[in-house]
């Protein structure tokens, strides 16, 4: 794998670019502290691993080639992103929610962070397309393709995990400012709009 280090550099640039995962991790870190952000990151990590295995085993190729399957995944993912965005916007209107109520439901909300991160990746067919178009560019012709794809996919997942852990730490460090009611309301509203925007973008995305 002579292009492995080039792959790592390119992958890091792509990982740092803000997307639905960043919006979710930011929102859940602010709402549920580092634990919520960490669980969301673990969900994202798991979703990437599933896509890696799918790409290696050829399942992603079937989804991309099948107009029906592609559309099912695309619209399911879009609906889920829009749902998360709407829930985020709705939560900014619930200013009168009692602290006791939020503490009682904190366990459920913390656990749902993993589900949000996982489903956001799993139901996004563009991730499958990404793995099928990006990873092959760094494959060496004379060696085992299966192993190369697997190593690059796992590497991408690990790099994503590390980046979000650093990102969560940064968000947590400035959380005193970020957790001000006015700031948090703005970020939650902004995150909600971003998620809805990505959902709409996914709906309008055409197959190539």
Coordinates of N, CA, C and O in Angstrom, one line a residue, residues 59-163:
X59 N -21.5 -5.4 -1.0 CA -23.0 -5.0 -0.8 C -23.2 -3.6 -1.2 O -24.3 -3.3 -1.8
X60 N -22.3 -2.7 -1.0 CA -22.5 -1.3 -1.3 C -22.7 -1.2 -2.8 O -23.4 -0.3 -3.3
X61 N -21.9 -2.0 -3.6 CA -22.0 -1.9 -5.1 C -23.4 -2.2 -5.5 O -23.9 -1.6 -6.5
X62 N -24.0 -3.2 -4.9 CA -25.4 -3.6 -5.2 C -26.3 -2.5 -4.9 O -27.2 -2.2 -5.7
X63 N -26.2 -1.8 -3.8 CA -27.1 -0.7 -3.4 C -26.9 0.4 -4.4 O -27.9 1.0 -4.8
X64 N -25.7 0.7 -4.8 CA -25.5 1.9 -5.7 C -26.0 1.6 -7.1 O -26.6 2.4 -7.7
X65 N -25.9 0.3 -7.5 CA -26.4 -0.1 -8.9 C -27.9 -0.2 -8.9 O -28.5 -0.1 -10.0
X66 N -28.5 -0.5 -7.8 CA -30.0 -0.7 -7.7 C -30.6 0.6 -7.5 O -30.5 1.2 -6.4
X67 N -31.4 1.1 -8.4 CA -32.1 2.4 -8.2 C -33.1 2.3 -7.1 O -33.2 3.3 -6.3
X68 N -33.7 1.2 -6.9 CA -34.7 1.0 -5.9 C -34.1 1.1 -4.5 O -34.5 1.8 -3.6
X69 N -33.1 0.2 -4.3 CA -32.4 0.2 -3.0 C -31.7 1.5 -2.7 O -31.8 2.0 -1.5
X70 N -31.1 2.1 -3.7 CA -30.5 3.4 -3.5 C -31.5 4.4 -3.0 O -31.2 5.2 -2.0
X71 N -32.6 4.5 -3.6 CA -33.7 5.4 -3.3 C -34.2 5.2 -1.9 O -34.5 6.1 -1.1
X72 N -34.4 3.9 -1.5 CA -34.9 3.5 -0.2 C -33.9 4.1 0.9 O -34.4 4.7 1.8
X73 N -32.6 3.8 0.7 CA -31.7 4.3 1.7 C -31.6 5.8 1.7 O -31.5 6.4 2.7
X74 N -31.6 6.4 0.5 CA -31.5 7.8 0.4 C -32.7 8.5 1.2 O -32.4 9.4 2.0
X75 N -33.9 8.1 0.9 CA -35.0 8.8 1.5 C -35.2 8.5 3.0 O -35.6 9.3 3.8
X76 N -34.8 7.3 3.3 CA -34.8 6.9 4.8 C -33.8 7.8 5.5 O -34.1 8.3 6.6
X77 N -32.6 7.9 5.0 CA -31.6 8.7 5.6 C -32.0 10.2 5.7 O -31.8 10.9 6.7
X78 N -32.6 10.7 4.6 CA -33.0 12.1 4.5 C -34.1 12.4 5.6 O -34.1 13.4 6.3
X79 N -35.1 11.5 5.6 CA -36.2 11.6 6.6 C -35.6 11.7 8.0 O -36.1 12.4 8.9
X80 N -34.7 10.8 8.3 CA -34.1 10.7 9.6 C -33.4 12.0 10.0 O -33.5 12.5 11.1
X81 N -32.6 12.5 9.1 CA -31.8 13.7 9.3 C -32.8 14.9 9.5 O -32.6 15.7 10.5
X82 N -33.8 15.0 8.7 CA -34.8 16.1 8.9 C -35.6 15.9 10.2 O -35.8 16.9 10.9
X83 N -35.9 14.7 10.6 CA -36.5 14.4 11.9 C -35.6 14.9 13.0 O -36.1 15.6 13.9
X84 N -34.3 14.6 13.0 CA -33.4 15.0 14.1 C -33.3 16.5 14.1 O -33.3 17.2 15.2
X85 N -33.3 17.2 12.9 CA -33.2 18.6 12.8 C -34.5 19.3 13.4 O -34.4 20.2 14.2
X86 N -35.6 18.7 13.1 CA -36.9 19.3 13.6 C -37.0 19.1 15.1 O -37.5 20.0 15.8
X87 N -36.5 17.9 15.6 CA -36.5 17.7 17.1 C -35.6 18.7 17.8 O -35.9 19.2 18.9
X88 N -34.5 19.0 17.1 CA -33.6 20.0 17.7 C -34.2 21.4 17.8 O -34.1 22.1 18.8
X89 N -34.9 21.8 16.7 CA -35.5 23.1 16.6 C -36.7 23.1 17.7 O -36.9 24.1 18.3
X90 N -37.4 22.0 17.8 CA -38.5 21.9 18.7 C -38.0 22.1 20.2 O -38.7 22.7 21.0
X91 N -36.9 21.5 20.4 CA -36.4 21.5 21.8 C -36.0 22.9 22.2 O -36.0 23.2 23.4
X92 N -35.7 23.8 21.3 CA -35.3 25.2 21.7 C -36.6 25.9 22.1 O -36.5 27.0 22.8
X93 N -37.8 25.4 21.8 CA -39.0 26.1 22.2 C -39.5 25.6 23.6 O -40.3 26.2 24.2
X94 N -38.8 24.5 24.1 CA -39.2 24.0 25.4 C -38.5 24.6 26.5 O -37.7 23.9 27.2
X95 N -38.5 25.9 26.6 CA -37.7 26.6 27.7 C -38.3 26.3 29.1 O -37.5 26.4 30.1
X96 N -39.5 25.9 29.2 CA -40.1 25.7 30.5 C -39.9 24.3 31.0 O -40.4 23.9 32.1
X97 N -39.1 23.4 30.3 CA -38.9 22.0 30.8 C -38.2 22.0 32.1 O -37.2 22.6 32.3
X98 N -38.7 21.3 33.0 CA -38.1 21.2 34.4 C -36.8 20.4 34.4 O -36.7 19.4 33.6
X99 N -35.9 20.8 35.3 CA -34.6 20.0 35.3 C -34.8 18.6 35.8 O -34.2 17.7 35.3
X100 N -35.8 18.4 36.7 CA -36.0 17.0 37.1 C -36.4 16.1 36.0 O -36.0 15.0 35.9
X101 N -37.2 16.6 35.1 CA -37.7 15.8 34.0 C -36.5 15.5 33.1 O -36.4 14.3 32.6
X102 N -35.6 16.4 32.8 CA -34.5 16.2 32.0 C -33.5 15.2 32.6 O -32.9 14.4 31.9
X103 N -33.4 15.2 33.9 CA -32.5 14.3 34.6 C -33.0 12.9 34.6 O -32.3 11.9 34.4
X104 N -34.4 12.8 34.7 CA -35.0 11.5 34.7 C -34.8 10.8 33.3 O -34.7 9.6 33.2
X105 N -34.8 11.6 32.3 CA -34.7 11.0 30.9 C -33.3 11.1 30.4 O -33.1 10.7 29.2
X106 N -32.3 11.5 31.2 CA -31.0 11.6 30.7 C -30.4 10.3 30.3 O -29.6 10.3 29.3
X107 N -30.7 9.2 31.0 CA -30.2 7.9 30.6 C -30.6 7.5 29.2 O -29.8 7.1 28.4
X108 N -31.9 7.7 28.9 CA -32.4 7.4 27.6 C -31.8 8.3 26.5 O -31.4 7.8 25.5
X109 N -31.6 9.6 26.8 CA -31.1 10.5 25.9 C -29.6 10.2 25.6 O -29.2 10.2 24.5
X110 N -28.9 9.8 26.6 CA -27.5 9.4 26.4 C -27.3 8.2 25.5 O -26.5 8.2 24.6
X111 N -28.2 7.2 25.7 CA -28.2 6.0 24.9 C -28.6 6.3 23.5 O -28.0 5.7 22.6
X112 N -29.5 7.3 23.3 CA -30.0 7.5 21.9 C -28.9 8.2 21.1 O -29.0 8.2 19.9
X113 N -27.9 8.8 21.7 CA -26.8 9.4 21.0 C -26.1 8.4 20.1 O -25.8 8.7 19.0
X114 N -25.9 7.2 20.6 CA -25.3 6.2 19.8 C -26.1 5.8 18.6 O -25.7 5.7 17.5
X115 N -27.4 5.7 18.8 CA -28.4 5.4 17.8 C -28.4 6.5 16.7 O -28.4 6.2 15.5
X116 N -28.4 7.7 17.1 CA -28.4 8.8 16.2 C -27.2 8.8 15.3 O -27.3 8.9 14.1
X117 N -26.0 8.7 15.9 CA -24.8 8.6 15.1 C -24.7 7.4 14.2 O -24.3 7.6 13.0
X118 N -25.2 6.3 14.7 CA -25.1 5.1 13.9 C -26.1 5.2 12.7 O -25.7 4.9 11.5
X119 N -27.3 5.6 12.9 CA -28.3 5.6 11.9 C -28.0 6.7 10.8 O -28.3 6.5 9.6
X120 N -27.5 7.8 11.3 CA -27.2 8.9 10.4 C -26.2 8.4 9.3 O -26.3 8.8 8.1
X121 N -25.2 7.6 9.7 CA -24.3 7.0 8.8 C -24.9 5.9 8.0 O -24.7 5.8 6.7
X122 N -25.5 5.0 8.7 CA -26.0 3.7 8.0 C -27.0 4.0 6.9 O -27.1 3.4 5.9
X123 N -27.9 5.0 7.2 CA -29.0 5.3 6.2 C -28.6 6.4 5.2 O -29.4 6.9 4.5
X124 N -27.3 6.7 5.1 CA -26.8 7.6 4.1 C -26.1 6.9 2.9 O -25.0 6.5 3.1
X125 N -26.8 6.7 1.8 CA -26.2 6.0 0.7 C -25.0 6.7 0.1 O -24.2 6.1 -0.6
X126 N -24.9 8.0 0.4 CA -23.7 8.8 -0.2 C -22.5 8.3 0.5 O -21.4 8.4 -0.1
X127 N -22.6 7.7 1.7 CA -21.4 7.2 2.4 C -21.0 5.9 1.7 O -19.8 5.7 1.5
X128 N -21.9 5.1 1.2 CA -21.6 3.9 0.4 C -20.9 4.3 -0.9 O -19.9 3.7 -1.3
X129 N -21.4 5.4 -1.5 CA -20.8 5.8 -2.8 C -19.4 6.3 -2.5 O -18.5 6.1 -3.3
X130 N -19.3 7.0 -1.4 CA -17.9 7.5 -1.0 C -16.9 6.4 -0.9 O -15.8 6.5 -1.4
X131 N -17.3 5.4 -0.2 CA -16.4 4.2 0.0 C -16.0 3.5 -1.3 O -14.9 3.1 -1.5
X132 N -17.0 3.5 -2.2 CA -16.8 2.8 -3.5 C -16.0 3.7 -4.5 O -15.4 3.1 -5.4
X133 N -16.0 5.0 -4.3 CA -15.3 5.9 -5.2 C -14.0 6.4 -4.7 O -13.0 6.6 -5.4
X134 N -13.9 6.6 -3.4 CA -12.7 7.2 -2.8 C -11.6 6.1 -2.5 O -10.4 6.3 -2.9
X135 N -12.0 5.0 -1.8 CA -11.0 4.0 -1.4 C -10.3 3.4 -2.6 O -9.0 3.2 -2.5
X136 N -11.0 3.0 -3.7 CA -10.2 2.3 -4.8 C -9.1 3.1 -5.4 O -8.2 2.6 -6.0
X137 N -9.1 4.5 -5.2 CA -8.1 5.3 -5.8 C -6.7 5.0 -5.2 O -5.7 5.4 -5.8
X138 N -6.7 4.4 -4.0 CA -5.5 4.2 -3.3 C -5.0 2.7 -3.2 O -4.2 2.4 -2.5
X139 N -5.7 1.9 -4.0 CA -5.4 0.5 -4.1 C -4.2 0.2 -5.0 O -4.1 0.7 -6.1
X140 N -3.3 -0.6 -4.5 CA -2.2 -1.1 -5.3 C -2.6 -2.3 -6.1 O -3.2 -3.2 -5.5
X141 N -2.3 -2.3 -7.4 CA -2.8 -3.4 -8.3 C -2.3 -4.8 -8.0 O -3.0 -5.7 -8.1
X142 N -1.1 -4.9 -7.5 CA -0.5 -6.2 -7.3 C -0.8 -6.9 -6.0 O -0.3 -8.1 -5.8
X143 N -1.5 -6.3 -5.1 CA -1.7 -6.9 -3.8 C -3.2 -7.2 -3.6 O -4.1 -6.8 -4.4
X144 N -3.5 -7.8 -2.4 CA -4.9 -8.2 -2.1 C -5.8 -7.0 -1.9 O -5.7 -6.2 -1.0
X145 N -6.8 -6.9 -2.8 CA -7.7 -5.8 -2.8 C -8.6 -5.8 -1.5 O -8.9 -4.8 -0.9
X146 N -9.0 -7.0 -1.1 CA -9.9 -7.2 0.0 C -9.2 -6.6 1.3 O -9.8 -5.8 2.0
X147 N -8.0 -7.0 1.5 CA -7.2 -6.6 2.7 C -7.0 -5.0 2.6 O -7.2 -4.3 3.6
X148 N -6.7 -4.5 1.5 CA -6.4 -3.1 1.3 C -7.7 -2.3 1.7 O -7.6 -1.3 2.4
X149 N -8.8 -2.7 1.1 CA -10.1 -2.0 1.4 C -10.4 -2.0 2.8 O -10.9 -1.0 3.4
X150 N -10.2 -3.2 3.4 CA -10.5 -3.4 4.9 C -9.7 -2.5 5.7 O -10.2 -1.8 6.6
X151 N -8.4 -2.5 5.4 CA -7.4 -1.6 6.2 C -7.8 -0.2 6.1 O -7.8 0.6 7.1
X152 N -8.0 0.3 4.9 CA -8.3 1.7 4.7 C -9.7 2.1 5.3 O -9.8 3.2 5.9
X153 N -10.7 1.2 5.2 CA -11.9 1.5 5.8 C -11.8 1.6 7.3 O -12.4 2.5 8.0
X154 N -11.1 0.7 8.0 CA -10.9 0.7 9.4 C -10.1 1.9 9.8 O -10.4 2.6 10.8
X155 N -9.1 2.2 9.0 CA -8.3 3.4 9.3 C -9.1 4.7 9.2 O -9.0 5.6 10.1
X156 N -10.0 4.8 8.3 CA -10.9 5.9 8.1 C -11.8 6.1 9.4 O -12.0 7.1 9.9
X157 N -12.3 4.9 9.8 CA -13.2 4.9 11.0 C -12.4 5.3 12.2 O -12.9 6.1 13.1
X158 N -11.2 4.9 12.4 CA -10.4 5.2 13.6 C -10.0 6.7 13.5 O -10.1 7.4 14.6
X159 N -9.7 7.2 12.4 CA -9.3 8.6 12.2 C -10.5 9.5 12.6 O -10.4 10.5 13.2
X160 N -11.7 9.1 12.1 CA -12.9 9.8 12.4 C -13.2 9.8 14.0 O -13.5 10.8 14.5
X161 N -13.0 8.7 14.6 CA -13.2 8.5 16.0 C -12.2 9.4 16.8 O -12.7 10.2 17.7
X162 N -11.0 9.4 16.4 CA -10.0 10.3 17.1 C -10.3 11.7 16.9 O -10.2 12.5 17.9
X163 N -10.6 12.1 15.7 CA -11.0 13.5 15.4 C -12.1 14.0 16.3 O -12.1 15.1 16.9

